[in-house]
XYZ file of C-alpha atoms in Angstrom:
486
model
C 164.872 -75.429 340.857
C 166.357 -74.737 337.313
C 164.118 -74.772 334.742
C 165.399 -76.559 331.794
C 164.888 -73.793 329.104
C 164.565 -69.659 329.924
C 164.031 -67.136 327.116
C 167.203 -65.131 328.568
C 170.087 -67.204 330.921
C 172.354 -65.024 332.541
C 175.437 -65.622 333.906
C 176.070 -64.091 336.940
C 174.373 -62.151 339.157
C 176.545 -59.679 339.913
C 175.919 -55.793 339.406
C 174.989 -56.133 335.934
C 173.422 -59.093 336.147
C 171.022 -57.993 338.407
C 170.094 -54.779 336.227
C 169.886 -56.819 333.473
C 167.739 -59.557 335.277
C 165.225 -56.814 336.809
C 164.901 -55.195 333.505
C 164.111 -58.013 330.828
C 161.984 -59.643 333.314
C 159.452 -56.183 333.418
C 158.192 -58.465 330.126
C 155.566 -61.137 331.572
C 155.998 -62.981 328.622
C 159.748 -63.603 328.400
C 161.136 -65.999 331.028
C 164.469 -65.130 333.000
C 167.220 -67.282 334.617
C 170.010 -65.744 336.332
C 172.540 -68.577 337.763
C 175.029 -67.122 340.531
C 177.979 -69.268 341.650
C 177.983 -67.833 345.070
C 175.180 -67.329 347.513
C 171.838 -65.918 346.700
C 169.111 -64.454 349.277
C 165.166 -64.055 348.958
C 165.050 -60.746 350.602
C 166.354 -57.853 352.154
C 166.356 -59.419 355.716
C 168.096 -62.084 354.501
C 171.270 -60.771 353.273
C 173.786 -60.774 356.043
C 174.618 -57.333 358.186
C 178.341 -57.190 356.599
C 177.137 -56.896 353.276
C 174.609 -54.108 354.445
C 177.000 -52.391 356.216
C 178.455 -49.683 354.105
C 181.176 -49.545 356.622
C 182.684 -52.779 356.173
C 184.035 -54.437 353.326
C 183.435 -57.967 353.539
C 186.641 -58.977 351.150
C 188.903 -60.340 353.542
C 190.994 -63.646 353.116
C 187.851 -65.424 355.108
C 184.889 -63.830 353.302
C 182.648 -66.137 352.091
C 181.491 -63.813 349.971
C 184.521 -63.413 347.623
C 186.380 -65.641 345.323
C 190.120 -65.489 344.873
C 192.518 -64.992 341.457
C 196.418 -65.014 341.493
C 197.950 -62.044 340.101
C 200.954 -60.773 339.128
C 201.263 -56.817 339.335
C 204.825 -56.298 338.112
C 207.383 -59.457 337.688
C 208.557 -58.730 340.744
C 205.138 -58.001 342.709
C 202.466 -60.929 343.245
C 199.199 -60.545 344.837
C 195.847 -62.180 345.313
C 193.469 -60.232 343.916
C 189.310 -60.803 345.576
C 186.052 -60.213 343.420
C 182.844 -60.714 344.831
C 180.834 -64.119 344.853
C 177.386 -63.538 345.828
C 174.179 -61.987 344.201
C 175.299 -58.409 344.003
C 178.352 -59.279 343.260
C 181.663 -56.939 344.013
C 178.740 -54.411 344.068
C 177.726 -55.623 346.931
C 181.056 -56.195 349.051
C 182.713 -52.688 347.925
C 183.674 -49.411 349.008
C 180.126 -48.105 347.680
C 181.758 -45.584 345.544
C 179.500 -44.823 342.838
C 181.219 -41.858 340.556
C 180.532 -41.849 336.574
C 182.925 -42.030 334.310
C 184.154 -38.514 332.858
C 183.005 -37.452 329.409
C 186.560 -37.989 327.761
C 186.542 -41.350 329.074
C 183.678 -41.900 326.361
C 186.072 -41.172 323.424
C 187.291 -44.765 323.424
C 183.872 -45.840 323.336
C 181.451 -46.391 319.692
C 180.168 -43.768 318.546
C 176.124 -45.241 320.256
C 178.397 -44.432 323.516
C 178.958 -40.771 323.705
C 178.713 -38.715 326.924
C 176.080 -37.370 325.460
C 173.545 -40.469 324.807
C 174.665 -42.056 328.228
C 173.488 -39.133 330.259
C 170.347 -40.262 330.097
C 170.671 -43.525 331.308
C 173.396 -42.583 334.293
C 170.181 -40.081 335.249
C 167.522 -42.910 335.305
C 169.567 -45.570 337.172
C 169.891 -43.191 340.596
C 167.903 -40.602 342.940
C 170.573 -38.358 344.081
C 170.323 -36.771 346.891
C 171.648 -33.630 346.842
C 171.884 -32.134 343.434
C 168.498 -32.432 340.305
C 168.304 -30.784 337.072
C 169.522 -32.150 333.900
C 172.505 -34.134 335.425
C 171.069 -36.087 337.830
C 168.195 -38.943 338.434
C 165.036 -38.177 341.111
C 163.721 -41.195 340.964
C 165.931 -44.592 339.454
C 166.854 -47.572 341.957
C 170.283 -46.273 343.199
C 170.317 -43.695 346.115
C 173.577 -41.348 345.968
C 174.391 -38.819 348.239
C 177.525 -37.260 349.883
C 178.727 -36.519 353.157
C 178.909 -32.944 353.918
C 182.264 -31.398 354.898
C 181.289 -30.495 358.632
C 179.571 -34.231 359.052
C 183.054 -35.658 357.631
C 185.573 -37.584 359.298
C 188.270 -35.222 360.330
C 191.117 -36.968 358.067
C 188.474 -36.550 355.172
C 187.873 -32.693 356.289
C 191.472 -31.563 356.356
C 192.333 -33.593 353.485
C 189.832 -31.397 351.573
C 191.269 -28.222 353.253
C 194.531 -29.395 352.582
C 194.273 -29.899 348.984
C 192.477 -26.483 348.197
C 195.607 -24.735 350.356
C 197.672 -26.415 347.712
C 195.930 -24.541 344.813
C 193.222 -27.828 344.150
C 189.414 -26.783 342.888
C 186.524 -27.296 345.491
C 184.086 -29.454 342.843
C 180.916 -29.990 344.904
C 180.130 -32.686 342.292
C 182.287 -35.211 340.927
C 179.308 -36.871 338.539
C 178.950 -33.591 336.736
C 181.016 -32.690 333.905
C 183.872 -29.980 334.931
C 187.024 -28.976 336.358
C 189.272 -31.400 338.581
C 189.785 -30.948 341.805
C 188.714 -31.859 345.492
C 185.252 -33.139 346.189
C 182.755 -35.286 348.492
C 182.564 -39.457 346.801
C 179.075 -39.868 345.710
C 178.161 -43.076 347.606
C 174.923 -45.779 347.215
C 174.296 -45.778 350.833
C 171.547 -44.599 352.641
C 171.357 -45.063 356.311
C 174.583 -46.638 356.247
C 173.305 -49.661 353.874
C 175.498 -49.807 351.026
C 172.281 -50.622 348.193
C 173.698 -52.917 345.412
C 171.927 -53.330 342.368
C 170.496 -56.286 343.811
C 168.899 -54.677 346.916
C 167.856 -51.466 344.152
C 166.706 -53.611 341.057
C 166.310 -56.981 342.065
C 164.831 -57.726 345.025
C 161.767 -55.558 344.260
C 160.996 -58.132 342.030
C 161.791 -61.325 343.125
C 158.356 -62.518 343.237
C 157.334 -62.344 339.563
C 156.698 -65.945 338.177
C 158.908 -65.244 335.007
C 162.206 -64.904 336.893
C 163.981 -67.110 338.759
C 167.682 -66.491 340.473
C 169.166 -69.654 341.607
C 172.645 -69.999 343.756
C 175.567 -72.388 344.077
C 175.590 -72.825 340.726
C 178.717 -72.462 337.830
C 178.509 -72.677 334.500
C 181.253 -74.692 332.542
C 180.403 -73.715 329.423
C 178.213 -72.155 327.000
C 176.897 -74.260 324.400
C 177.584 -73.240 320.933
C 175.706 -75.127 317.450
C 177.243 -73.607 314.327
C 177.229 -69.951 314.902
C 174.628 -69.878 317.189
C 174.762 -69.964 321.521
C 171.913 -72.687 322.096
C 172.374 -72.679 326.614
C 174.632 -73.612 329.359
C 176.477 -76.231 330.677
C 176.161 -76.180 334.397
C 177.586 -77.665 337.630
C 175.455 -77.401 340.646
C 174.149 -79.628 343.929
C 172.404 -81.658 341.142
C 175.056 -82.175 339.189
C 175.782 -81.435 335.675
C 173.346 -80.408 333.360
C 172.318 -78.162 330.660
C 169.830 -75.377 330.377
C 168.248 -74.168 326.790
C 168.356 -70.976 326.263
C 166.598 -68.768 323.595
C 169.901 -65.883 324.166
C 172.596 -66.526 327.135
C 174.209 -63.313 328.667
C 177.475 -63.612 330.067
C 177.832 -60.991 333.121
C 180.203 -63.137 335.045
C 182.781 -60.213 335.701
C 185.787 -58.767 334.094
C 187.491 -62.350 334.777
C 185.197 -64.608 334.462
C 183.667 -63.470 331.730
C 186.402 -63.759 329.096
C 187.470 -67.277 330.914
C 183.974 -69.031 330.095
C 184.119 -67.805 326.555
C 187.618 -69.176 326.167
C 186.069 -72.702 327.826
C 183.337 -72.322 325.197
C 185.714 -72.104 322.353
C 185.479 -68.743 321.653
C 189.083 -66.707 322.343
C 192.469 -66.694 320.741
C 192.703 -70.004 318.500
C 195.845 -70.605 319.206
C 195.953 -70.461 323.054
C 193.003 -72.395 323.044
C 194.270 -75.468 321.011
C 197.465 -74.972 323.440
C 195.269 -75.659 326.556
C 193.234 -78.800 324.439
C 190.159 -76.584 323.956
C 188.346 -77.252 320.244
C 188.668 -73.627 319.069
C 185.084 -72.787 317.438
C 185.644 -69.157 316.717
C 188.719 -67.149 316.953
C 188.583 -64.184 319.042
C 192.025 -63.004 319.532
C 190.800 -60.255 321.743
C 189.536 -61.988 324.748
C 191.054 -61.864 328.116
C 193.790 -60.004 326.528
C 194.931 -56.129 326.622
C 192.766 -55.100 329.754
C 193.585 -52.046 332.157
C 193.020 -51.739 335.561
C 193.868 -48.813 337.726
C 197.105 -49.244 340.098
C 197.239 -47.723 343.837
C 200.097 -46.805 345.621
C 199.218 -46.735 349.283
C 201.211 -44.673 351.431
C 200.999 -45.347 355.390
C 201.409 -42.896 358.317
C 199.340 -43.239 361.564
C 196.224 -41.270 362.858
C 196.778 -39.156 366.350
C 195.175 -40.640 368.885
C 191.495 -39.994 369.782
C 189.713 -39.879 366.145
C 186.316 -41.080 365.605
C 185.035 -44.607 364.026
C 184.460 -43.967 360.223
C 181.113 -44.477 358.463
C 181.808 -44.868 355.013
C 185.413 -46.096 353.897
C 185.964 -42.746 351.456
C 184.123 -39.780 352.178
C 186.222 -37.364 349.449
C 188.973 -37.753 347.181
C 190.971 -35.615 344.801
C 191.704 -35.787 341.176
C 194.064 -34.477 338.619
C 194.616 -35.460 335.085
C 195.654 -38.539 335.582
C 195.698 -39.336 339.177
C 193.243 -39.960 342.098
C 194.442 -39.612 345.890
C 192.017 -41.241 348.342
C 192.069 -40.363 352.080
C 190.624 -43.539 353.510
C 188.592 -42.832 356.732
C 189.729 -46.384 358.724
C 193.108 -48.833 357.992
C 192.091 -51.588 356.039
C 192.221 -53.954 359.150
C 189.536 -51.845 360.765
C 187.159 -51.804 357.272
C 188.206 -55.260 355.674
C 188.507 -58.369 358.396
C 191.172 -60.345 358.585
C 192.785 -57.882 356.176
C 196.301 -57.507 358.893
C 196.943 -53.841 357.411
C 196.966 -51.875 360.611
C 197.770 -48.151 359.760
C 195.610 -45.940 357.495
C 196.761 -45.251 354.152
C 196.986 -42.614 351.315
C 195.818 -44.272 348.554
C 197.443 -42.902 345.220
C 195.750 -44.306 342.066
C 196.455 -43.912 338.836
C 193.798 -43.252 336.436
C 194.615 -43.192 333.027
C 197.195 -46.118 332.690
C 198.955 -47.075 329.375
C 199.781 -50.712 330.797
C 197.957 -53.460 330.011
C 197.315 -56.642 331.253
C 196.047 -60.310 330.345
C 193.865 -63.111 331.619
C 196.188 -66.320 331.734
C 194.635 -69.749 332.064
C 195.822 -72.333 334.221
C 197.516 -74.926 331.923
C 196.958 -77.753 334.227
C 193.186 -77.284 334.438
C 191.779 -73.861 332.548
C 188.459 -74.227 334.463
C 191.113 -73.021 337.761
C 190.842 -69.580 338.776
C 193.220 -68.072 335.874
C 196.476 -65.759 336.675
C 195.754 -62.003 335.762
C 198.661 -60.605 334.684
C 198.719 -56.888 335.072
C 201.922 -55.797 333.695
C 201.533 -52.443 336.033
C 204.384 -49.732 334.846
C 205.691 -51.085 331.709
C 204.833 -47.925 330.302
C 207.883 -45.763 331.720
C 204.726 -42.881 331.684
C 202.996 -44.705 334.040
C 205.506 -45.119 336.405
C 206.470 -41.530 336.136
C 203.089 -40.252 337.189
C 202.550 -42.785 339.833
C 205.807 -41.451 341.335
C 204.659 -37.966 341.284
C 201.323 -38.810 342.769
C 203.293 -40.398 345.655
C 205.412 -36.921 346.098
C 201.927 -35.346 346.037
C 200.311 -37.738 348.459
C 203.303 -37.186 351.085
C 202.860 -33.532 350.881
C 199.132 -33.177 351.561
C 199.465 -35.457 354.667
C 202.130 -33.079 355.924
C 199.569 -30.604 355.779
C 196.891 -32.709 357.313
C 197.087 -30.996 361.020
C 195.962 -32.131 364.121
C 194.994 -35.994 362.196
C 198.563 -37.209 361.255
C 201.147 -37.537 363.520
C 204.046 -35.739 362.755
C 206.710 -38.098 361.128
C 204.555 -40.851 360.865
C 204.038 -40.404 356.907
C 206.476 -43.020 355.563
C 206.149 -43.367 351.374
C 209.267 -45.816 351.351
C 206.953 -48.525 353.098
C 204.390 -47.871 350.978
C 203.220 -51.262 348.336
C 201.982 -51.040 345.075
C 198.578 -52.795 344.941
C 195.221 -52.597 342.290
C 192.113 -51.037 342.353
C 190.295 -53.450 341.207
C 188.757 -52.151 338.163
C 189.548 -54.266 335.834
C 188.150 -53.470 332.504
C 188.615 -54.517 329.276
C 188.753 -58.530 328.767
C 185.777 -58.823 325.916
C 186.012 -55.203 324.847
C 183.580 -53.235 322.806
C 184.411 -52.178 319.264
C 184.722 -52.627 315.665
C 188.237 -53.764 314.679
C 189.777 -57.044 314.440
C 190.910 -57.258 318.486
C 187.002 -56.374 319.641
C 185.034 -59.320 321.661
C 181.738 -57.480 321.136
C 179.701 -55.235 319.114
C 178.979 -51.965 320.138
C 175.826 -53.655 321.769
C 177.939 -55.957 323.730
C 176.619 -58.814 321.355
C 179.790 -61.047 320.834
C 180.903 -60.882 317.567
C 180.487 -64.059 315.358
C 178.294 -65.725 317.580
C 174.495 -65.014 317.111
C 172.494 -65.036 320.472
C 175.198 -64.334 323.060
C 176.118 -61.311 324.669
C 178.680 -59.608 327.323
C 177.598 -57.168 329.341
C 180.031 -56.243 332.340
C 183.259 -54.406 332.787
C 184.768 -56.802 330.076
C 183.037 -54.751 327.474
C 184.501 -51.523 328.601
C 187.439 -50.496 325.519
C 189.600 -49.237 328.726
C 189.093 -48.896 332.395
C 186.944 -45.468 333.465
C 189.530 -42.441 334.897
C 186.788 -43.359 337.998
C 185.797 -46.097 339.470
C 183.536 -48.218 337.488
C 180.509 -49.344 339.174
C 178.280 -46.290 338.244
C 179.255 -46.608 334.438
C 178.784 -50.658 334.657
C 175.097 -50.011 335.922
C 174.556 -47.681 333.424
C 175.935 -49.662 330.792
C 173.293 -52.516 331.879
C 170.880 -50.479 332.335
C 171.055 -48.636 328.712
C 171.334 -52.660 327.058
C 168.202 -54.084 328.770
C 166.587 -50.569 327.730
C 167.120 -51.796 323.900
C 166.511 -55.273 324.204
C 162.946 -53.960 326.145
C 162.097 -52.276 322.721
C 163.013 -55.108 320.639
C 166.473 -53.945 319.641
C 169.222 -54.970 319.351
C 168.394 -58.196 321.015
C 166.015 -60.792 319.629
C 165.492 -61.847 322.989
C-alpha cells in the first residue's frame, strides 16, 4: 500500500536509491517511500537466480529486469541501450565491476568533493577482503574482492602476463591511487553472488515500519508549487495519484532523472515549450552535455577446451586514457539473448572529450528518449581509440595457448558503449549546472537528484563504486541535519 505522504519520497530504487533509503530510514521518526518502476523483492530468497549469479548479466533483449532506450552513438551507428529496471537498478544486473574513480577525476567536481574528502565514504561503503589500512573499509555493506592471479581464467592470466611483457606495470590494487597498469578487478561479489546495493544496504532493513518500498510504479511528474517540490504524481496498478512529500529525491538514473525533471517543467525552457511542457524553471543543463565511455570490441576465438567463466571481467589494463578489458566469455554466453557468439576484447576510451544529450520524443515526451551520444566528434577521441585498438590487437597476439592463431579481427570490431552515462544533471555553480554541490536542484527547494546524473563527467573508471559513495555521503549529510531539511 502506497502512503499518501512521506517525509522523503525517493524516485527510483536503483543503486543510489537503495543506499539513500536504507540510510535515511535509520531515523525512526523519518518516513521514507521508495517508488520503483520495476519489480521489487522482499527478501534475498525472493531475488531470482539470474540476478544474483555474478556469471550472468541478465540484460539481453528479452530480459524482464531492464528497460531499453534508442541510442545514436555516431551519425552512422545506431544502438539500443539497456538500463536496470528492478530493485537495485543497473547495479543489480551489471558485471559487478566495483572500481573507484581516480583522484584526478574529482578535479572537475566542486571543492567539497575532493579525493581526500570522499575517501572516508569510499571506505565506509565497503568491506575489502584483500586490503586493509587507510584506503579500505573493513565493515561496510559492500563486499569487495579480487580474483587472485593463480585462480583467474586462463584468458585473464595470459592477458595480464602479455601486458607485463609489453612493459606495463603490475598494479596490486586498482582502487588505490598510484600508477596505471594491469591488475585484478575489484568486484562486489561474494561466493558467486553479485551483491548489489539492494542486497547490501536495503534488504537488511526492509522490515522498518517507517520504510515503504513499492514496485510497478512510474513517477510521471514532480509536483512543484512556487519554488518548492510538494510531491510526486505516479501511475501504478491503482491508477494515477499524487503522493505528498517533505522532500523529493530523484534517483532514477542518468536517463530517467533528467527526463522526469523536464516532464516536471525543469529544464531548457525553449525545448520544453516546443514539447508542449510549461517551463517552471529554466535550467538549460538538464539532459545536456553528458559523457560516457565509448567501447570498441575486437573479436577473436578461444582455443578449444577452456574452462567456463565465473566473473565476466577479472583483470583490466589501464593507460592514461584507455581501459582494455579481456572478457572471460562471449557476450552470448554471459548475456542471454545477446547473440554475440565470439569472445571480444573491449577497448574503452576512459576520458572522452565528446559530449551527448538526451532528446525527448516529440510525439510523446513520456516515451523513452533518444540518447544522442555524439561519440568521436572530437578528433582526439577517435585517434586515442584507434591507438587502443592497435594495442589490444598486439596484446591478443601475445596471448599464446588461449587465442587461436589468426583469429583476431579488429576490422570486424564494433563500436558500442560501456553504459556509464553521466552528467545529465551535473553538479556545480555555473549557469549550466543543474544541482549544487549537495545535489539539490538549483532554484527549487526540497528537490534533489542523487545518481550518476550529477557527476560532472563520467569518471575514468566504471561509475558504480563512485555512485554508491555519492549516495552514502549525501545520506550521511542529511542524517546529521545538513544540507537537507528532511
